[in-house]
Amino acid sequence: MLVHLPILQVIVPLMAAPACLILGRPRLVWLFSLITSGIAFLISVSLLRQVMSAGTISYVLGGWSAPWGIEYRIDELNAYLLLIISAISTVVLLAAQTSIKKEIPKDRHTLFYVLYLLSLAGMLGIVATGDAFNVFVFLEISSLSAYSLISLGKDRRSLWASYQYLIMGTIGATFILIGIGLMYQMTGTLNMEDLAVRLPEVTHTRTVFVAFAFFIVGVCLKLALFPLHMWLPNAYAYAPSIVTAFFAATSTKVAIYLLIRFTFSIFGISFSFTTLPLQTIFLTLGLLGIFVASIAAIYQKNVKHLLAYSSVAQVGYMIVGYSISTTTGLMATLLHLFNHALMKGALFLAVGAVMYRVGSTQLRDFQGLGHQMPITMAAIVVGGLSLIGVPLTVGFISKWYLLLAAIENGWWPIAILILLGSLLAIVYVWRIVEAAYFKEPLIDREPVKEAPLTFLLPVWVLVTANIYFGVDTRLSVQVAQAASQSLFGVSP
Amino acid sequence: MILGLYNYWVVVVLMMIGFYIVIAQGNLIKKIVGLNIFQTSVFIFYISMAKVDDGTAPILADGISLYSNPLPHVLILTAIVVGIATTAVGLALAVRIKGAYGSIEEGEIQARDNQEC
């Protein structure tokens, strides 16, 4: 049983998705999905423990050994990502039943859970697999269910946002497919381990350069790197709240994982960062992303839009850490993957609670909520502080390591720019706080009650995690360090 | 040179045509058609790359020792299924958009959204 954990991680949610259709009753389906996601979480915890104590796990599907059959390979980085995805998914699902009652028509509730589990299975699959073509298949499983989930939004603009995401996402995925095809053409293998061995022999050829270019552009579309982020703000703003909370915390992270996996493990550091000017490109785009998206966030009228733009900015931080390409820089990126999932999960869920009570997420409707929904708004404040990077929150930890990495390299101007970016975060977080606490409640709106416990519980689980991992950083730092060291080939 | 790489030229031309349609067309259905052409070019690319000179179809038979590589064929079967699923979701969205906006022209949809704001 324990041997089969890597495949169970993916197959449990994948099989549970159609099973939802048999159960039929929305409440039952919710409970079933929650249990499924919980099991996936437990599996990922056990995988992480195995990896941390005994090293990389290799699982061959159907007993066909590695370069011929499909291999699932779990090392520190994979286990870390699996943990983030399944943990966020489980916590977000706690609030799902309450939230979708008001946002999705009743006859679609069961289908919502089917799509949610499929998307979860897709993301877990991308991370767990050690086969390049498998990555594409799982990517499409998670993306196709994502398009449908986004189109479930109440507003008709969700349809348009979903369509635009579909076009952009498919172009991205097809680019990745071309990249993988060219890699296969040059090496005759799809196994990642094997690719890593064979690619360096042919890196001087133009085909490999083209493969690399297609792959990187495709992944950057998926991870919403500025200026390829255009699909993200509308998709996040008009999707149902639960969907936004889940995707904001996980989907771009999976794409960043792919970027790290392919550039560091498969193409190799020397090819990715020395032969090509990738470092300069990513550093510039990352920094531009931080500033453009943060400034755009300041001018948004809808809180979901505001947080979505902030997500683009946070991707910028991760890319800056990645482009520094030292162990500390990569560690900062990995830490931010974890920390950003915690803060955005908490923030978007809290905004979902506001949506539940108020029925709108316009900034103007937040007026006076500080007194009417004190517990929810307190969660937004803590989440916001974490987003800024205030000490004692997780946001501080990742910013700290990012600064450390920049300074280690002697890149003082970059360090200063990162700090300036945080100042912009203060401005947009302040706009929510100002509306909630310092403005009079709207006269034309009935006073609202505090959000129900089904919302408060998951929101505060995530908020507590924000503070807990901001103080006790053992788990996140240890795993991120081990993962980044293994990517650089340094033995710990 | 050109004849020898005929398949690959077709791939590039189709890819560019498809990509251009996706970007330049404002009609949602035409965009999906463009996307299909774009994906088809990739299918042809995979299949061309599987061809081994003088190799036959990978079926065991007497007196034949050289076969084409069947793996890309299998891969592309999967990719075709994915492509169909994408088209289906895209068309379904187009139907819903037509219902909600009364149009499937990008410009008109955007104009209606801007009016609302």
XYZ file of C-alpha atoms in Angstrom:
609
model
C 0.000 0.000 0.000
C 2.700 2.434 1.049
C 4.606 1.658 -2.144
C 1.676 2.779 -4.257
C 1.244 6.181 -2.641
C 2.622 8.191 -5.604
C -0.035 6.857 -7.965
C -2.780 6.912 -5.338
C -2.095 10.606 -4.891
C -3.375 11.209 -8.406
C -5.775 8.339 -8.939
C -7.890 8.896 -5.813
C -9.245 12.320 -6.851
C -9.347 11.235 -10.510
C -11.593 8.252 -9.740
C -13.609 10.145 -7.151
C -14.638 12.767 -9.711
C -16.961 10.547 -11.791
C -18.093 8.788 -8.617
C -19.641 12.097 -7.544
C -22.130 11.757 -10.374
C -23.405 8.484 -8.928
C -23.913 9.976 -5.477
C -25.984 12.779 -6.934
C -27.101 14.586 -3.757
C -25.121 17.861 -3.404
C -24.506 17.620 0.352
C -23.343 14.040 0.089
C -21.128 14.911 -2.852
C -19.594 17.759 -0.885
C -18.772 15.460 2.010
C -17.373 12.883 -0.383
C -15.180 15.461 -2.151
C -13.961 16.760 1.175
C -12.988 13.263 2.287
C -11.282 12.597 -1.052
C -9.290 15.786 -0.835
C -8.484 14.977 2.797
C -7.146 11.575 1.769
C -5.024 13.243 -0.926
C -3.683 15.549 1.765
C -2.800 12.668 4.075
C -1.062 10.886 1.196
C 0.982 13.981 0.411
C 1.991 14.337 4.073
C 3.115 10.743 4.167
C 4.982 11.165 0.848
C 6.771 14.230 2.168
C 7.841 12.342 5.285
C 9.081 9.433 3.219
C 11.035 11.726 0.907
C 12.572 13.729 3.713
C 13.761 10.635 5.536
C 14.556 8.189 2.727
C 15.147 10.302 -0.369
C 13.555 10.311 -3.814
C 10.741 7.862 -4.486
C 10.463 6.334 -7.921
C 7.279 4.523 -8.878
C 6.919 2.691 -12.180
C 3.410 2.378 -13.570
C 2.311 -1.169 -14.330
C 5.784 -2.476 -13.636
C 7.285 -1.192 -16.904
C 10.701 0.028 -15.919
C 11.704 3.632 -16.242
C 12.744 4.970 -19.647
C 10.102 2.824 -21.465
C 7.232 2.893 -19.040
C 5.836 5.908 -17.273
C 7.524 6.777 -14.054
C 6.190 8.849 -11.175
C 9.040 10.482 -9.378
C 8.656 12.231 -6.063
C 11.573 14.217 -4.701
C 11.559 17.056 -2.168
C 10.237 19.597 -4.662
C 7.385 17.352 -5.839
C 6.366 16.366 -2.330
C 6.406 20.010 -1.257
C 4.132 21.064 -4.138
C 1.794 18.100 -3.590
C 1.448 19.138 0.029
C 0.613 22.749 -0.865
C -2.000 21.785 -3.466
C -3.795 19.124 -1.484
C -3.754 21.138 1.765
C -5.232 24.256 0.148
C -7.780 22.203 -1.753
C -8.991 20.540 1.444
C -9.280 23.760 3.428
C -11.043 25.576 0.594
C -13.512 22.704 0.169
C -14.627 23.164 3.791
C -16.345 26.373 2.768
C -17.491 25.180 -0.646
C -20.974 23.962 0.181
C -21.975 27.228 1.866
C -20.401 29.431 -0.734
C -21.746 27.849 -3.897
C -25.288 27.829 -2.498
C -25.480 31.511 -3.334
C -23.273 31.610 -6.402
C -24.091 28.546 -8.487
C -27.552 27.265 -9.500
C -28.588 24.221 -7.512
C -28.687 21.771 -10.423
C -25.002 22.367 -11.107
C -23.685 21.712 -7.582
C -22.774 18.085 -8.234
C -21.037 19.006 -11.481
C -19.095 21.683 -9.656
C -17.517 19.068 -7.383
C -16.776 16.783 -10.327
C -14.872 19.584 -12.046
C -13.162 20.611 -8.833
C -11.841 17.109 -8.200
C -10.740 16.735 -11.828
C -8.845 19.962 -11.614
C -7.243 18.830 -8.365
C -6.283 15.502 -9.943
C -4.782 17.301 -12.931
C -2.625 19.554 -10.792
C -1.452 16.708 -8.573
C -0.685 14.711 -11.719
C 1.462 17.434 -13.254
C 3.554 17.506 -10.118
C 3.751 13.774 -9.441
C 4.633 12.538 -12.899
C 8.158 11.990 -14.172
C 7.131 11.824 -17.813
C 7.154 14.881 -20.053
C 4.121 13.928 -22.136
C 2.138 13.078 -19.019
C 2.706 16.643 -17.962
C 0.852 17.852 -21.050
C -2.070 15.485 -20.503
C -2.517 16.420 -16.855
C -2.076 20.071 -17.717
C -5.027 19.825 -20.066
C -7.124 17.887 -17.551
C -6.656 20.615 -14.995
C -7.030 23.451 -17.524
C -10.194 22.174 -19.192
C -11.896 21.727 -15.849
C -10.601 25.164 -14.869
C -12.265 26.800 -17.879
C -15.579 25.181 -17.005
C -15.260 26.085 -13.325
C -14.594 29.722 -14.138
C -17.566 29.881 -16.491
C -19.829 28.844 -13.573
C -19.570 32.401 -12.222
C -22.767 34.382 -11.681
C -21.791 37.347 -13.818
C -22.002 36.858 -17.588
C -18.501 38.278 -17.850
C -17.270 35.009 -16.334
C -18.135 33.375 -19.677
C -16.068 35.838 -21.604
C -13.191 35.575 -19.126
C -13.314 31.807 -19.344
C -13.287 31.913 -23.158
C -10.267 34.189 -23.211
C -8.500 31.928 -20.720
C -9.340 28.944 -22.931
C -7.736 30.555 -25.974
C -4.623 31.682 -24.096
C -4.362 28.456 -22.116
C -4.647 26.268 -25.197
C -1.997 28.270 -27.028
C 0.242 27.858 -23.977
C -0.410 24.135 -23.728
C 0.176 23.638 -27.458
C 3.476 25.501 -27.194
C 4.448 23.135 -24.391
C 3.432 20.214 -26.612
C 5.655 21.504 -29.427
C 8.526 21.907 -26.983
C 8.120 18.372 -25.687
C 7.878 17.048 -29.257
C 11.138 18.694 -30.238
C 12.833 17.339 -27.119
C 11.593 13.875 -27.999
C 12.828 14.294 -31.561
C 16.334 15.055 -30.341
C 16.591 12.481 -27.564
C 14.033 9.757 -28.254
C 12.842 9.767 -24.685
C 10.081 11.348 -22.644
C 11.235 10.300 -19.204
C 12.468 13.371 -17.309
C 15.416 11.602 -15.699
C 16.454 10.230 -19.061
C 15.936 13.591 -20.783
C 18.218 15.194 -18.226
C 20.953 12.729 -19.187
C 20.531 12.933 -22.955
C 19.721 16.576 -23.565
C 23.149 17.957 -22.596
C 24.687 15.915 -25.455
C 22.675 17.846 -28.035
C 22.336 21.279 -26.450
C 24.377 22.946 -29.165
C 21.718 22.193 -31.812
C 19.187 24.750 -32.906
C 16.341 22.267 -32.361
C 16.989 22.190 -28.636
C 17.012 25.983 -28.521
C 13.650 26.044 -30.280
C 12.283 23.374 -27.957
C 13.430 25.394 -24.978
C 11.900 28.604 -26.327
C 8.516 27.031 -27.065
C 8.412 25.325 -23.704
C 9.356 28.413 -21.709
C 6.865 30.675 -23.496
C 4.114 28.095 -23.035
C 4.816 27.744 -19.319
C 5.061 31.506 -18.851
C 1.585 31.867 -20.364
C 0.316 29.376 -17.815
C 2.014 31.006 -14.864
C 0.823 34.476 -15.891
C 4.214 36.101 -16.101
C 3.930 39.747 -17.080
C 3.151 40.545 -19.983
C 1.424 37.209 -20.576
C -0.887 37.695 -17.602
C -3.854 39.230 -19.444
C -6.158 36.253 -18.916
C -5.697 36.099 -15.148
C -7.417 39.161 -13.587
C -10.808 38.655 -15.263
C -10.739 34.907 -14.836
C -10.118 35.252 -11.095
C -12.500 38.162 -10.630
C -15.598 36.596 -12.223
C -15.133 32.955 -11.210
C -17.112 31.689 -8.202
C -15.327 32.626 -4.951
C -14.369 29.061 -4.104
C -12.835 28.548 -7.514
C -10.855 31.767 -7.215
C -9.534 30.828 -3.784
C -8.470 27.401 -5.026
C -6.834 28.548 -8.275
C -5.194 31.678 -6.918
C -3.472 29.523 -4.333
C -2.460 26.628 -6.561
C -2.659 26.836 -10.346
C 0.086 29.368 -11.066
C 2.275 27.505 -8.553
C 2.056 24.353 -10.607
C 3.273 26.242 -13.688
C 6.171 27.671 -11.692
C 7.009 24.154 -10.620
C 7.174 23.127 -14.286
C 9.436 26.050 -15.073
C 11.803 25.121 -12.246
C 11.725 21.416 -13.042
C 12.498 21.824 -16.732
C 15.108 24.552 -16.499
C 16.985 23.222 -13.479
C 16.615 19.450 -13.655
C 16.146 18.758 -17.353
C 17.871 21.393 -19.450
C 20.412 22.012 -16.714
C 21.515 25.211 -15.053
C 24.415 25.877 -17.367
C 22.263 25.684 -20.496
C 19.318 27.616 -19.047
C 21.248 30.394 -17.410
C 24.623 30.624 -19.082
C 24.044 29.876 -22.758
C 20.870 31.932 -22.872
C 20.196 35.367 -21.360
C 17.313 33.897 -19.398
C 18.432 35.499 -16.167
C 18.244 39.045 -17.488
C 14.932 38.442 -19.257
C 13.246 36.923 -16.234
C 14.664 39.463 -13.824
C 13.385 42.350 -15.955
C 9.972 40.803 -16.559
C 9.636 39.824 -12.899
C 10.412 43.309 -11.669
C 8.205 44.926 -14.326
C 5.432 42.538 -13.320
C 5.753 43.525 -9.660
C 5.442 47.211 -10.439
C 2.901 47.248 -13.253
C 0.579 44.766 -11.545
C 0.882 46.418 -8.113
C 0.063 49.817 -9.573
C -2.841 48.323 -11.528
C -4.060 46.735 -8.274
C -4.177 50.135 -6.592
C -6.682 51.446 -9.132
C -9.139 48.529 -9.057
C -12.718 49.021 -7.909
C -13.439 45.339 -7.351
C -11.601 43.636 -4.472
C -11.317 40.375 -6.409
C -9.712 42.262 -9.288
C -7.398 43.985 -6.837
C -6.241 40.696 -5.320
C -5.913 39.107 -8.768
C -3.535 41.844 -9.900
C -1.663 41.390 -6.645
C -1.320 37.711 -7.595
C 0.393 38.731 -10.836
C 2.753 40.893 -8.772
C 3.475 37.995 -6.416
C 4.332 35.791 -9.395
C 6.791 38.554 -10.222
C 8.514 38.066 -6.838
C 8.741 34.340 -7.425
C 10.276 34.901 -10.848
C 12.792 37.390 -9.430
C 13.873 34.820 -6.851
C 14.107 32.203 -9.595
C 16.154 34.459 -11.871
C 18.724 35.120 -9.151
C 19.417 31.393 -9.617
C 21.355 30.738 -6.452
C 20.256 28.257 -3.809
C 19.000 31.097 -1.614
C 17.150 32.713 -4.515
C 15.431 29.503 -5.466
C 14.664 28.860 -1.829
C 12.956 32.254 -1.645
C 10.846 31.323 -4.663
C 9.868 27.983 -3.152
C 9.047 29.591 0.172
C 6.925 32.156 -1.572
C 5.050 29.384 -3.396
C 4.013 28.002 -0.042
C 3.453 31.333 1.673
C 1.582 32.947 -1.170
C -0.763 29.957 -1.322
C -1.543 30.494 2.369
C -2.164 34.224 2.102
C -4.113 34.263 -1.151
C -6.147 31.269 -0.044
C -7.085 33.110 3.154
C -7.777 36.427 1.428
C -9.906 35.067 -1.404
C -11.878 32.849 0.992
C -12.543 35.827 3.239
C -13.655 37.809 0.198
C -15.876 34.824 -0.613
C -17.452 35.230 2.820
C -18.155 38.880 2.022
C -19.674 37.787 -1.277
C -21.888 35.367 0.652
C -23.250 38.031 2.987
C -23.159 41.166 0.857
C -23.545 39.683 -2.618
C -20.855 41.865 -4.146
C -17.125 42.344 -3.943
C -16.969 45.961 -5.076
C -14.679 48.024 -2.875
C -17.561 50.410 -2.186
C -19.622 47.594 -0.687
C -16.855 46.918 1.832
C -17.672 50.188 3.575
C -18.484 49.660 7.225
C -17.881 45.917 7.091
C -15.191 46.293 9.750
C -17.977 46.597 12.318
C -20.542 44.351 10.709
C -18.278 41.390 9.919
C -15.403 41.925 12.367
C -13.992 38.388 12.303
C -13.910 38.147 8.503
C -12.394 41.588 8.130
C -9.765 40.816 10.772
C -8.774 37.843 8.621
C -8.451 40.110 5.595
C -6.271 42.493 7.606
C -3.916 39.708 8.720
C -3.826 38.310 5.187
C -3.091 41.781 3.860
C -0.267 42.287 6.345
C 1.165 38.992 5.202
C 0.897 40.142 1.595
C 2.888 43.255 2.479
C 5.470 41.210 4.318
C 5.135 42.369 7.910
C 7.251 40.429 10.441
C 5.524 37.530 12.229
C 3.642 36.656 9.055
C 4.697 34.275 6.305
C 5.010 37.119 3.813
C 7.965 38.406 5.812
C 9.803 35.094 5.612
C 9.724 34.873 1.831
C 10.586 38.557 1.344
C 13.430 38.158 3.832
C 14.983 35.271 1.929
C 14.447 37.071 -1.354
C 16.292 40.145 -0.056
C 18.992 37.915 1.380
C 19.475 36.267 -2.013
C 19.666 39.609 -3.817
C 22.163 41.008 -1.325
C 24.222 37.807 -1.352
C 24.715 38.409 -5.072
C 25.523 42.047 -4.433
C 22.428 43.176 -6.323
C 21.558 46.128 -4.121
C 19.342 47.918 -6.659
C 17.209 44.774 -6.961
C 16.852 44.567 -3.189
C 15.692 48.188 -3.080
C 13.200 47.589 -5.897
C 11.767 44.605 -4.010
C 11.245 46.805 -0.957
C 9.606 49.487 -3.108
C 7.262 46.814 -4.457
C 6.201 46.031 -0.900
C 5.372 49.690 -0.370
C 2.933 49.471 -3.268
C 1.355 46.463 -1.557
C 0.766 48.650 1.508
C -1.199 51.060 -0.664
C -3.584 48.508 -2.128
C -4.092 46.627 1.101
C -4.755 49.936 2.826
C -7.533 50.713 0.368
C -9.486 47.661 1.561
C -8.775 48.438 5.223
C -9.786 52.072 4.763
C -13.093 51.132 3.161
C -13.873 48.534 5.809
C -12.932 50.424 8.960
C -12.836 54.144 8.289
C -15.828 54.757 6.070
C -19.446 54.909 7.102
C -21.606 51.947 6.069
C -23.619 52.491 2.909
C -27.076 53.848 3.671
C -28.854 51.988 0.910
C -27.618 48.597 2.150
C -29.104 46.548 4.936
C -26.603 45.858 7.738
C -25.160 42.368 7.350
C -24.275 39.692 9.882
C -20.973 37.944 10.456
C -20.198 35.147 8.022
C -21.305 31.623 9.025
C -18.917 29.288 10.811
C -18.384 27.162 7.698
C -16.590 30.168 6.254
C -14.860 31.421 9.379
C -13.311 28.063 10.177
C -11.355 27.556 6.913
C -10.493 31.245 6.689
C -9.030 31.231 10.161
C -7.258 27.931 9.634
C -5.399 29.628 6.788
C -4.862 32.862 8.719
C -3.477 30.929 11.679
C -1.192 29.087 9.271
C -0.076 32.486 7.988
C 1.044 33.441 11.456
C 2.230 30.023 12.563
C 4.562 29.531 9.607
C 5.681 33.119 9.998
C 7.015 32.287 13.459
C 7.889 28.627 13.288
C 9.509 28.288 9.890
C 11.007 24.852 10.421
C 8.767 22.923 8.039
C 8.673 25.344 5.113
C 12.300 26.466 5.272
C 13.669 22.976 5.798
C 11.800 21.492 2.872
C 12.410 24.479 0.589
C 16.100 24.349 1.414
C 16.341 20.632 0.789
C 14.467 21.013 -2.503
C 16.563 23.890 -3.759
C 19.799 22.176 -2.747
C 18.830 19.024 -4.565
C 17.969 21.081 -7.661
C 21.417 22.596 -7.598
C 22.937 19.198 -7.039
C 24.441 20.163 -3.687
C 24.381 17.368 -1.163
C 22.955 18.700 2.091
C 16.022 20.659 -49.219
C 12.485 21.925 -49.649
C 11.079 18.632 -50.903
C 12.907 16.604 -48.276
C 11.435 18.654 -45.484
C 8.039 19.028 -47.157
C 6.085 17.873 -44.083
C 7.838 20.325 -41.841
C 7.109 23.218 -44.194
C 3.455 22.257 -44.082
C 3.636 22.204 -40.299
C 5.113 25.689 -40.144
C 2.681 27.154 -42.678
C -0.369 25.619 -40.971
C 0.880 26.688 -37.582
C 1.240 30.288 -38.675
C -2.148 30.313 -40.432
C -3.856 28.922 -37.347
C -2.058 31.236 -34.968
C -2.858 34.236 -37.157
C -6.566 33.368 -37.226
C -6.670 33.040 -33.425
C -5.138 36.476 -33.012
C -6.683 38.388 -35.888
C -10.253 37.100 -36.006
C -12.895 38.675 -33.793
C -15.477 35.964 -34.297
C -15.419 33.418 -31.467
C -16.171 30.435 -33.724
C -13.469 31.425 -36.201
C -11.017 31.746 -33.338
C -11.735 28.144 -32.362
C -11.306 27.041 -35.980
C -7.936 28.802 -35.953
C -7.019 27.045 -32.739
C -7.885 23.730 -34.373
C -5.654 24.419 -37.366
C -2.884 25.423 -34.977
C -3.214 22.170 -33.040
C -3.471 20.086 -36.210
C -0.108 21.391 -37.354
C 1.395 20.004 -34.166
C -0.218 16.633 -34.807
C 1.344 16.529 -38.266
C 4.649 17.494 -36.742
C 4.584 14.567 -34.310
C 3.551 12.129 -37.003
C 6.231 13.328 -39.440
C 8.875 12.946 -36.820
C 7.879 9.301 -36.230
C 8.611 8.342 -39.837
C 11.722 6.239 -40.249
C 13.110 6.221 -43.788
C 11.988 3.044 -45.613
C 10.254 1.886 -42.455
C 6.771 0.413 -42.614
C 3.815 0.463 -40.269
C 4.799 -1.051 -36.914
C 3.081 -4.404 -37.377
C 5.129 -7.568 -36.954
C 5.476 -9.389 -40.271
C 7.909 -11.745 -41.950
C 10.809 -10.235 -43.823
C 10.432 -6.758 -42.435
C 12.881 -5.426 -39.935
C 12.523 -1.657 -40.220
C 9.522 -0.025 -38.643
C 8.372 3.542 -38.120
C 8.302 4.711 -34.533
C 4.795 4.083 -33.189
C 5.176 6.050 -29.970
C 4.488 9.544 -31.397
C 1.369 8.132 -33.090
C 0.072 7.040 -29.726
C 0.993 10.327 -28.130
C -0.840 12.218 -30.806
C -3.959 10.106 -30.387
C -4.068 11.462 -26.867
C -3.416 14.984 -28.076
C -6.252 14.686 -30.627
C -8.646 13.694 -27.855
C -7.473 16.671 -25.823
C -7.962 18.897 -28.868
C -11.516 17.686 -29.356
C -12.293 18.273 -25.693
C -10.901 21.793 -25.932
C -12.969 22.503 -29.041
C -16.087 21.177 -27.336
C -15.581 23.348 -24.258
C -14.783 26.357 -26.444
C -17.894 25.918 -28.577
C -20.059 25.369 -25.509
C -18.745 28.625 -24.093
C -19.485 30.347 -27.404
C -23.099 29.128 -27.187
C -23.422 30.428 -23.637
C -21.825 33.738 -24.629
C -24.275 34.085 -27.501
C -27.090 33.502 -25.009
C -25.789 36.006 -22.481
C -24.516 38.749 -24.775
C -26.497 38.142 -27.954
C -23.329 38.205 -30.025
C -20.252 36.190 -30.776
C -18.151 39.091 -32.054
C -15.287 40.027 -29.757
C -15.707 43.757 -30.374
C -19.412 43.805 -29.537
C -18.938 41.751 -26.380
C -16.220 44.053 -25.157
C -18.334 47.108 -25.974
C -21.211 45.691 -23.925
C -18.909 44.994 -20.985
C -17.548 48.510 -21.100
C -21.059 49.948 -21.093
C -21.771 48.106 -17.863
C -18.795 49.493 -15.990
